[in-house]
mmCIF file of C-alpha atoms in Angstrom:
data_model
loop_
_atom_site.group_PDB
_atom_site.id
_atom_site.type_symbol
_atom_site.label_atom_id
_atom_site.label_comp_id
_atom_site.label_asym_id
_atom_site.label_seq_id
_atom_site.Cartn_x
_atom_site.Cartn_y
_atom_site.Cartn_z
ATOM 1 C CA MET A 13 -8.753 14.384 11.352
ATOM 2 C CA THR A 14 -10.009 15.221 7.845
ATOM 3 C CA VAL A 15 -10.890 18.492 6.404
ATOM 4 C CA GLN A 16 -12.773 19.714 3.440
ATOM 5 C CA ASN A 17 -11.166 23.146 2.598
ATOM 6 C CA ASP A 18 -12.938 26.206 1.371
ATOM 7 C CA ALA A 19 -11.738 25.581 -2.103
ATOM 8 C CA ALA A 20 -13.599 22.301 -2.279
ATOM 9 C CA HIS A 21 -16.712 24.057 -1.044
ATOM 10 C CA ASP A 22 -16.382 26.545 -3.790
ATOM 11 C CA MET A 23 -15.675 23.822 -6.388
ATOM 12 C CA ALA A 24 -18.871 21.948 -5.330
ATOM 13 C CA SER A 25 -20.826 24.555 -7.301
ATOM 14 C CA PRO A 26 -21.492 23.988 -10.977
ATOM 15 C CA ALA A 27 -19.441 27.062 -11.617
ATOM 16 C CA GLY A 28 -16.516 25.562 -9.596
ATOM 17 C CA LEU A 29 -16.323 22.525 -11.962
ATOM 18 C CA PRO A 30 -14.017 24.054 -14.532
ATOM 19 C CA ALA A 31 -11.544 25.199 -11.881
ATOM 20 C CA ALA A 32 -11.601 21.796 -10.345
ATOM 21 C CA ALA A 33 -10.826 20.236 -13.796
ATOM 22 C CA GLU A 34 -8.027 22.648 -14.504
ATOM 23 C CA THR A 35 -6.410 21.996 -10.968
ATOM 24 C CA LEU A 36 -6.539 18.255 -11.606
ATOM 25 C CA ARG A 37 -5.076 18.820 -15.073
ATOM 26 C CA SER A 38 -2.313 20.767 -13.533
ATOM 27 C CA TRP A 39 -1.483 18.280 -11.062
ATOM 28 C CA LEU A 40 -1.525 15.483 -13.551
ATOM 29 C CA GLY A 41 0.733 17.493 -15.681
ATOM 30 C CA ALA A 42 3.280 17.874 -13.018
ATOM 31 C CA ALA A 43 3.263 14.045 -12.175
ATOM 32 C CA ASP A 44 5.673 11.392 -13.418
ATOM 33 C CA ARG A 45 3.648 8.542 -12.034
ATOM 34 C CA VAL A 46 0.023 8.068 -11.318
ATOM 35 C CA LEU A 47 -1.674 5.462 -9.063
ATOM 36 C CA VAL A 48 -5.276 5.349 -9.853
ATOM 37 C CA ALA A 49 -7.359 4.104 -6.839
ATOM 38 C CA ALA A 50 -11.034 3.445 -7.383
ATOM 39 C CA GLY A 51 -14.040 2.346 -5.379
ATOM 40 C CA ALA A 52 -17.675 1.540 -6.218
ATOM 41 C CA GLY A 53 -18.370 5.288 -7.077
ATOM 42 C CA LEU A 54 -16.222 5.069 -10.278
ATOM 43 C CA SER A 55 -18.332 2.093 -11.611
ATOM 44 C CA ALA A 56 -21.617 3.682 -10.293
ATOM 45 C CA ALA A 57 -20.667 6.766 -12.415
ATOM 46 C CA ALA A 58 -19.813 4.589 -15.374
ATOM 47 C CA GLY A 59 -23.369 3.067 -15.348
ATOM 48 C CA TYR A 60 -23.062 0.130 -12.921
ATOM 49 C CA ASP A 61 -24.888 1.354 -9.760
ATOM 50 C CA TYR A 62 -25.733 -1.465 -7.538
ATOM 51 C CA GLY A 63 -28.444 0.665 -5.839
ATOM 52 C CA ASP A 64 -30.128 1.472 -9.321
ATOM 53 C CA THR A 65 -33.734 0.366 -8.560
ATOM 54 C CA GLU A 66 -34.871 0.773 -12.226
ATOM 55 C CA ARG A 67 -31.940 -1.323 -13.550
ATOM 56 C CA PHE A 68 -32.585 -3.993 -11.020
ATOM 57 C CA ARG A 69 -36.333 -4.331 -11.983
ATOM 58 C CA GLU A 70 -35.333 -4.481 -15.691
ATOM 59 C CA LEU A 71 -32.632 -7.296 -15.003
ATOM 60 C CA LEU A 72 -34.395 -9.233 -12.295
ATOM 61 C CA PRO A 73 -38.246 -8.615 -12.418
ATOM 62 C CA ALA A 74 -39.029 -11.810 -10.303
ATOM 63 C CA LEU A 75 -36.850 -10.612 -7.520
ATOM 64 C CA TYR A 76 -38.259 -7.155 -7.844
ATOM 65 C CA GLY A 77 -41.775 -8.713 -7.446
ATOM 66 C CA LEU A 78 -40.668 -10.123 -4.109
ATOM 67 C CA GLY A 79 -39.847 -6.581 -2.780
ATOM 68 C CA LEU A 80 -36.129 -6.504 -3.370
ATOM 69 C CA ARG A 81 -34.854 -3.258 -4.835
ATOM 70 C CA SER A 82 -31.073 -3.511 -5.233
ATOM 71 C CA ARG A 83 -28.232 -5.900 -6.047
ATOM 72 C CA TYR A 84 -26.969 -5.947 -2.596
ATOM 73 C CA LEU A 85 -28.303 -9.378 -1.910
ATOM 74 C CA LEU A 86 -25.663 -10.856 0.295
ATOM 75 C CA GLY A 87 -27.382 -12.482 3.358
ATOM 76 C CA VAL A 88 -30.870 -12.444 1.652
ATOM 77 C CA PRO A 89 -32.439 -15.776 2.340
ATOM 78 C CA LEU A 90 -33.008 -16.832 -1.303
ATOM 79 C CA PRO A 91 -33.184 -20.652 -2.250
ATOM 80 C CA PRO A 92 -30.174 -21.747 -4.354
ATOM 81 C CA ASP A 93 -32.074 -21.830 -7.633
ATOM 82 C CA MET A 94 -33.132 -18.192 -7.312
ATOM 83 C CA MET A 95 -29.754 -17.137 -5.833
ATOM 84 C CA TRP A 96 -27.963 -18.519 -8.737
ATOM 85 C CA GLY A 97 -30.350 -16.957 -11.074
ATOM 86 C CA TYR A 98 -29.447 -13.617 -9.500
ATOM 87 C CA TRP A 99 -25.627 -14.190 -9.615
ATOM 88 C CA ALA A 100 -25.786 -15.273 -13.323
ATOM 89 C CA VAL A 101 -27.801 -12.237 -14.468
ATOM 90 C CA HIS A 102 -25.920 -9.890 -12.199
ATOM 91 C CA ILE A 103 -22.387 -11.017 -13.161
ATOM 92 C CA ASP A 104 -23.214 -11.440 -16.876
ATOM 93 C CA ASP A 105 -24.414 -7.867 -16.942
ATOM 94 C CA ILE A 106 -21.687 -6.272 -14.835
ATOM 95 C CA ARG A 107 -18.542 -8.414 -15.696
ATOM 96 C CA HIS A 108 -18.892 -9.996 -19.128
ATOM 97 C CA GLY A 109 -20.022 -7.142 -21.394
ATOM 98 C CA SER A 110 -17.886 -6.654 -24.324
ATOM 99 C CA ALA A 111 -18.778 -3.046 -25.265
ATOM 100 C CA PRO A 112 -16.195 -0.460 -24.216
ATOM 101 C CA ASN A 113 -17.153 1.892 -21.304
ATOM 102 C CA PRO A 114 -16.781 5.476 -22.217
ATOM 103 C CA LEU A 115 -15.965 6.747 -18.624
ATOM 104 C CA TYR A 116 -13.114 4.141 -18.227
ATOM 105 C CA ARG A 117 -11.822 4.834 -21.690
ATOM 106 C CA ARG A 118 -11.754 8.537 -20.842
ATOM 107 C CA LEU A 119 -9.828 7.812 -17.696
ATOM 108 C CA ARG A 120 -7.291 5.576 -19.498
ATOM 109 C CA SER A 121 -6.785 8.379 -21.999
ATOM 110 C CA LEU A 122 -6.237 10.877 -19.277
ATOM 111 C CA VAL A 123 -3.573 8.881 -17.681
ATOM 112 C CA GLY A 124 -1.832 8.574 -21.095
ATOM 113 C CA ASP A 125 1.688 7.267 -21.272
ATOM 114 C CA ARG A 126 2.588 8.143 -17.623
ATOM 115 C CA ASP A 127 3.950 5.265 -15.617
ATOM 116 C CA HIS A 128 0.893 4.025 -13.645
ATOM 117 C CA TRP A 129 -0.665 1.431 -11.632
ATOM 118 C CA VAL A 130 -4.392 0.774 -10.502
ATOM 119 C CA MET A 131 -5.651 -0.353 -7.270
ATOM 120 C CA THR A 132 -9.448 -1.014 -6.924
ATOM 121 C CA SER A 133 -12.064 -2.573 -4.674
ATOM 122 C CA ASN A 134 -14.250 -3.222 -7.653
ATOM 123 C CA VAL A 135 -14.495 -6.730 -8.922
ATOM 124 C CA ASP A 136 -16.047 -6.038 -12.349
ATOM 125 C CA ALA A 137 -12.581 -6.035 -14.330
ATOM 126 C CA LEU A 138 -13.719 -2.708 -15.982
ATOM 127 C CA PHE A 139 -10.034 -1.389 -15.871
ATOM 128 C CA ALA A 140 -8.641 -4.348 -17.673
ATOM 129 C CA ARG A 141 -11.446 -4.385 -20.188
ATOM 130 C CA ASN A 142 -10.924 -0.724 -21.064
ATOM 131 C CA GLY A 143 -7.305 -0.423 -21.974
ATOM 132 C CA PHE A 144 -5.500 -0.623 -18.627
ATOM 133 C CA ALA A 145 -2.671 -3.303 -18.583
ATOM 134 C CA PRO A 146 -4.013 -6.355 -16.622
ATOM 135 C CA ASP A 147 -0.596 -6.941 -15.038
ATOM 136 C CA ARG A 148 -0.713 -3.470 -13.407
ATOM 137 C CA ILE A 149 -4.091 -3.779 -11.724
ATOM 138 C CA PHE A 150 -4.396 -4.891 -7.994
ATOM 139 C CA ALA A 151 -7.915 -5.961 -7.108
ATOM 140 C CA PRO A 152 -7.657 -7.155 -3.548
ATOM 141 C CA GLN A 153 -11.385 -7.898 -3.236
ATOM 142 C CA GLY A 154 -11.488 -10.359 -6.059
ATOM 143 C CA ASP A 155 -12.996 -10.734 -9.494
ATOM 144 C CA TYR A 156 -16.453 -11.736 -10.676
ATOM 145 C CA GLY A 157 -14.931 -13.453 -13.541
ATOM 146 C CA ARG A 158 -13.771 -16.364 -11.200
ATOM 147 C CA LEU A 159 -15.543 -18.931 -8.936
ATOM 148 C CA GLN A 160 -14.031 -20.715 -5.932
ATOM 149 C CA CYS A 161 -14.989 -23.528 -3.595
ATOM 150 C CA THR A 162 -16.722 -22.234 -0.506
ATOM 151 C CA VAL A 163 -14.886 -24.776 1.801
ATOM 152 C CA PRO A 164 -12.298 -24.161 0.151
ATOM 153 C CA CYS A 165 -10.855 -27.512 -0.665
ATOM 154 C CA VAL A 166 -8.305 -26.073 -2.868
ATOM 155 C CA GLN A 167 -6.641 -22.684 -3.327
ATOM 156 C CA GLU A 168 -7.816 -22.434 -6.953
ATOM 157 C CA THR A 169 -10.346 -20.603 -8.867
ATOM 158 C CA TRP A 170 -12.194 -21.324 -12.042
ATOM 159 C CA ALA A 171 -13.443 -19.173 -14.849
ATOM 160 C CA ALA A 172 -17.088 -18.129 -13.979
ATOM 161 C CA LYS A 173 -18.453 -17.719 -17.506
ATOM 162 C CA PRO A 174 -18.873 -21.535 -18.391
ATOM 163 C CA PHE A 175 -20.695 -22.184 -15.185
ATOM 164 C CA LEU A 176 -22.847 -19.124 -15.468
ATOM 165 C CA ASP A 177 -23.794 -19.800 -19.058
ATOM 166 C CA ARG A 178 -25.252 -23.145 -18.040
ATOM 167 C CA VAL A 179 -27.187 -21.292 -15.317
ATOM 168 C CA LEU A 180 -28.514 -18.764 -17.805
ATOM 169 C CA ALA A 181 -29.587 -21.423 -20.197
ATOM 170 C CA ALA A 182 -31.704 -23.021 -17.556
ATOM 171 C CA TYR A 183 -32.924 -19.535 -16.110
ATOM 172 C CA ASP A 184 -36.543 -18.700 -16.070
ATOM 173 C CA ARG A 185 -36.884 -14.833 -16.150
ATOM 174 C CA LYS A 186 -40.495 -14.792 -14.940
ATOM 175 C CA THR A 187 -39.954 -16.944 -11.881
ATOM 176 C CA GLY A 188 -36.362 -15.947 -11.230
ATOM 177 C CA ARG A 189 -35.498 -19.610 -10.787
ATOM 178 C CA VAL A 190 -33.013 -22.002 -12.479
ATOM 179 C CA THR A 191 -35.310 -24.780 -13.814
ATOM 180 C CA ASP A 192 -32.607 -27.477 -14.013
ATOM 181 C CA PRO A 193 -30.973 -28.492 -10.720
ATOM 182 C CA ALA A 194 -27.920 -29.874 -12.589
ATOM 183 C CA ALA A 195 -27.120 -26.356 -13.846
ATOM 184 C CA LEU A 196 -26.322 -25.174 -10.332
ATOM 185 C CA PRO A 197 -22.645 -24.709 -9.974
ATOM 186 C CA VAL A 198 -20.632 -26.904 -7.615
ATOM 187 C CA CYS A 199 -17.040 -27.327 -6.913
ATOM 188 C CA PRO A 200 -15.499 -29.626 -9.694
ATOM 189 C CA ASN A 201 -13.065 -31.010 -7.051
ATOM 190 C CA CYS A 202 -15.285 -31.843 -4.000
ATOM 191 C CA GLY A 203 -18.733 -31.092 -5.044
ATOM 192 C CA ALA A 204 -19.283 -28.605 -2.402
ATOM 193 C CA ASP A 205 -20.973 -25.158 -3.076
ATOM 194 C CA VAL A 206 -19.139 -22.472 -4.999
ATOM 195 C CA PHE A 207 -19.198 -18.694 -4.792
ATOM 196 C CA PRO A 208 -17.830 -15.834 -6.743
ATOM 197 C CA ASN A 209 -14.172 -15.364 -5.956
ATOM 198 C CA VAL A 210 -14.870 -12.116 -3.989
ATOM 199 C CA ARG A 211 -13.901 -11.222 -0.424
ATOM 200 C CA VAL A 212 -16.777 -11.794 1.883
ATOM 201 C CA GLY A 213 -15.071 -13.897 4.565
ATOM 202 C CA PRO A 214 -12.020 -15.879 5.649
ATOM 203 C CA GLU A 215 -12.643 -18.514 2.929
ATOM 204 C CA PHE A 216 -11.744 -16.075 0.206
ATOM 205 C CA VAL A 217 -9.016 -17.444 -2.135
ATOM 206 C CA ASP A 218 -6.851 -14.577 -2.806
ATOM 207 C CA GLY A 219 -3.954 -16.398 -4.378
ATOM 208 C CA ALA A 220 -4.640 -14.955 -7.877
ATOM 209 C CA HIS A 221 -4.728 -11.397 -6.661
ATOM 210 C CA MET A 222 -2.002 -10.807 -3.931
ATOM 211 C CA PRO A 223 0.991 -11.108 -6.323
ATOM 212 C CA ALA A 224 -0.190 -7.849 -8.029
ATOM 213 C CA GLY A 225 -0.259 -6.253 -4.600
ATOM 214 C CA ASP A 226 3.345 -7.138 -4.210
ATOM 215 C CA ARG A 227 4.384 -5.848 -7.540
ATOM 216 C CA LEU A 228 2.465 -2.548 -6.669
ATOM 217 C CA ASN A 229 4.388 -2.205 -3.435
ATOM 218 C CA ARG A 230 7.688 -2.767 -5.267
ATOM 219 C CA TRP A 231 6.685 -0.146 -7.811
ATOM 220 C CA LEU A 232 5.997 2.344 -4.992
ATOM 221 C CA GLY A 233 9.141 1.498 -3.209
ATOM 222 C CA ASP A 234 11.476 1.436 -6.243
ATOM 223 C CA ALA A 235 10.584 4.939 -7.520
ATOM 224 C CA PRO A 236 13.509 7.490 -7.892
ATOM 225 C CA ASP A 237 13.667 10.117 -5.339
ATOM 226 C CA THR A 238 12.894 12.725 -7.903
ATOM 227 C CA ALA A 239 9.693 11.005 -9.178
ATOM 228 C CA ARG A 240 6.451 12.822 -8.424
ATOM 229 C CA LEU A 241 3.593 10.579 -7.592
ATOM 230 C CA LEU A 242 -0.126 11.548 -7.995
ATOM 231 C CA VAL A 243 -2.721 9.297 -6.369
ATOM 232 C CA LEU A 244 -5.949 9.753 -8.161
ATOM 233 C CA GLU A 245 -8.569 8.248 -5.864
ATOM 234 C CA ILE A 246 -12.079 8.053 -7.340
ATOM 235 C CA GLY A 247 -15.272 6.957 -5.632
ATOM 236 C CA ALA A 248 -13.808 5.368 -2.502
ATOM 237 C CA GLY A 249 -16.065 6.013 0.540
ATOM 238 C CA PHE A 250 -16.554 4.464 3.828
ATOM 239 C CA ASN A 251 -18.136 1.046 3.125
ATOM 240 C CA THR A 252 -14.631 -0.486 3.023
ATOM 241 C CA PRO A 253 -12.360 2.364 3.764
ATOM 242 C CA GLY A 254 -9.541 0.064 4.909
ATOM 243 C CA VAL A 255 -9.178 -1.247 1.276
ATOM 244 C CA ILE A 256 -8.628 1.960 -0.789
ATOM 245 C CA ARG A 257 -9.395 5.263 1.148
ATOM 246 C CA TRP A 258 -7.088 4.848 4.088
ATOM 247 C CA PRO A 259 -4.264 3.085 2.399
ATOM 248 C CA MET A 260 -4.111 5.847 -0.251
ATOM 249 C CA GLU A 261 -3.780 8.383 2.557
ATOM 250 C CA ASN A 262 -0.811 6.482 3.806
ATOM 251 C CA VAL A 263 0.822 6.207 0.542
ATOM 252 C CA VAL A 264 0.826 9.851 0.091
ATOM 253 C CA ARG A 265 1.786 10.355 3.675
ATOM 254 C CA HIS A 266 4.874 8.290 3.473
ATOM 255 C CA THR A 267 5.959 9.305 -0.116
ATOM 256 C CA PRO A 268 7.851 12.597 -0.279
ATOM 257 C CA GLY A 269 6.390 14.940 -2.676
ATOM 258 C CA ALA A 270 3.231 12.716 -3.347
ATOM 259 C CA ARG A 271 -0.142 14.318 -3.876
ATOM 260 C CA LEU A 272 -3.668 13.013 -3.359
ATOM 261 C CA VAL A 273 -6.660 13.934 -5.452
ATOM 262 C CA ARG A 274 -9.839 12.564 -3.949
ATOM 263 C CA VAL A 275 -12.939 12.529 -6.227
ATOM 264 C CA ASN A 276 -16.068 12.017 -4.302
ATOM 265 C CA PRO A 277 -19.345 13.791 -4.392
ATOM 266 C CA ASP A 278 -20.401 12.684 -0.888
ATOM 267 C CA HIS A 279 -17.015 12.189 1.116
ATOM 268 C CA PRO A 280 -14.376 14.426 -0.447
ATOM 269 C CA GLU A 281 -12.751 15.122 2.898
ATOM 270 C CA VAL A 282 -8.893 14.804 3.052
ATOM 271 C CA PRO A 283 -6.671 14.421 6.082
ATOM 272 C CA ALA A 284 -5.489 17.692 7.549
ATOM 273 C CA ASP A 285 -1.944 16.582 7.931
ATOM 274 C CA LEU A 286 -1.530 16.308 4.106
ATOM 275 C CA GLY A 287 -2.028 19.963 3.798
ATOM 276 C CA ASP A 288 -1.706 21.323 0.305
ATOM 277 C CA ARG A 289 -0.658 17.972 -1.060
ATOM 278 C CA ALA A 290 -4.333 16.861 -0.892
ATOM 279 C CA LEU A 291 -7.221 18.089 -3.136
ATOM 280 C CA PRO A 292 -10.780 17.270 -2.382
ATOM 281 C CA LEU A 293 -13.022 17.354 -5.430
ATOM 282 C CA PRO A 294 -16.709 16.920 -4.597
ATOM 283 C CA PHE A 295 -17.945 15.644 -8.014
ATOM 284 C CA THR A 296 -18.940 12.436 -9.564
ATOM 285 C CA ALA A 297 -16.262 10.946 -11.772
ATOM 286 C CA ASP A 298 -18.392 11.280 -14.926
ATOM 287 C CA ARG A 299 -18.916 15.101 -14.388
ATOM 288 C CA LEU A 300 -15.287 15.677 -13.596
ATOM 289 C CA LEU A 301 -13.880 13.693 -16.612
ATOM 290 C CA ALA A 302 -16.230 15.210 -18.937
ATOM 291 C CA ALA A 303 -15.006 18.593 -17.867
ATOM 292 C CA LEU A 304 -11.515 17.567 -18.286
ATOM 293 C CA THR A 305 -11.922 16.462 -21.861
ATOM 294 C CA THR A 306 -14.253 19.201 -22.952
#
């Protein structure tokens, strides 16, 4: 059972935002350890919204002309030259930008020097690119920065950028097609098709990601009895609740004294059994963090 308490309803109004920020500030101040848990809502608030139709039209005008309106293209029957054009443009935009992201930087500053970890379903590496230690980030859904064999013939992954740079060099923006078939990526080991190293089925190669999950579990289990843990969950809804949302509830449920802050404008509800150890904040991350740092 989940509930959204009366305080959350009050906080949902613009007038409630300062109170929400102050409560979060207080809970952070009382925490010795912080586990930041993030879903797609955090990256959307940071400017990377897969459902942003205008951004889709700007990046991929040929696909927009075919009637497509978002970056959610898994299962769309595009020919390989168009599909790889999409992947190259999409991944280059969301994964390989070098400019700092203000929202992620603000979040890193908020965590400060507290002992912390990150767990995220996002595959854009925005945490590591904005000041969070790469060896303290668990990304169980994978990373757009790697490619893998679709067979897979080996349990290895390869840096995506060299492959995608060749695709982009042969990409025709007007048609949305890759004009040189030799630029289409294939497995360097067996010649089969490759795919971004993200979890879409049983062929997902997770070897590069799961050791971080083991280290995170040890970090949680090795905490002193007196340590106060705050789970700061941001933008994790019900697309894949078994990755972030439900595990974070269980972490708090089974960690004495732990607290959960759930930041989500659409689904801030928290489990009733957590009582006053869970705080639902019905705001987007950008609004809440802006209020915290004002």
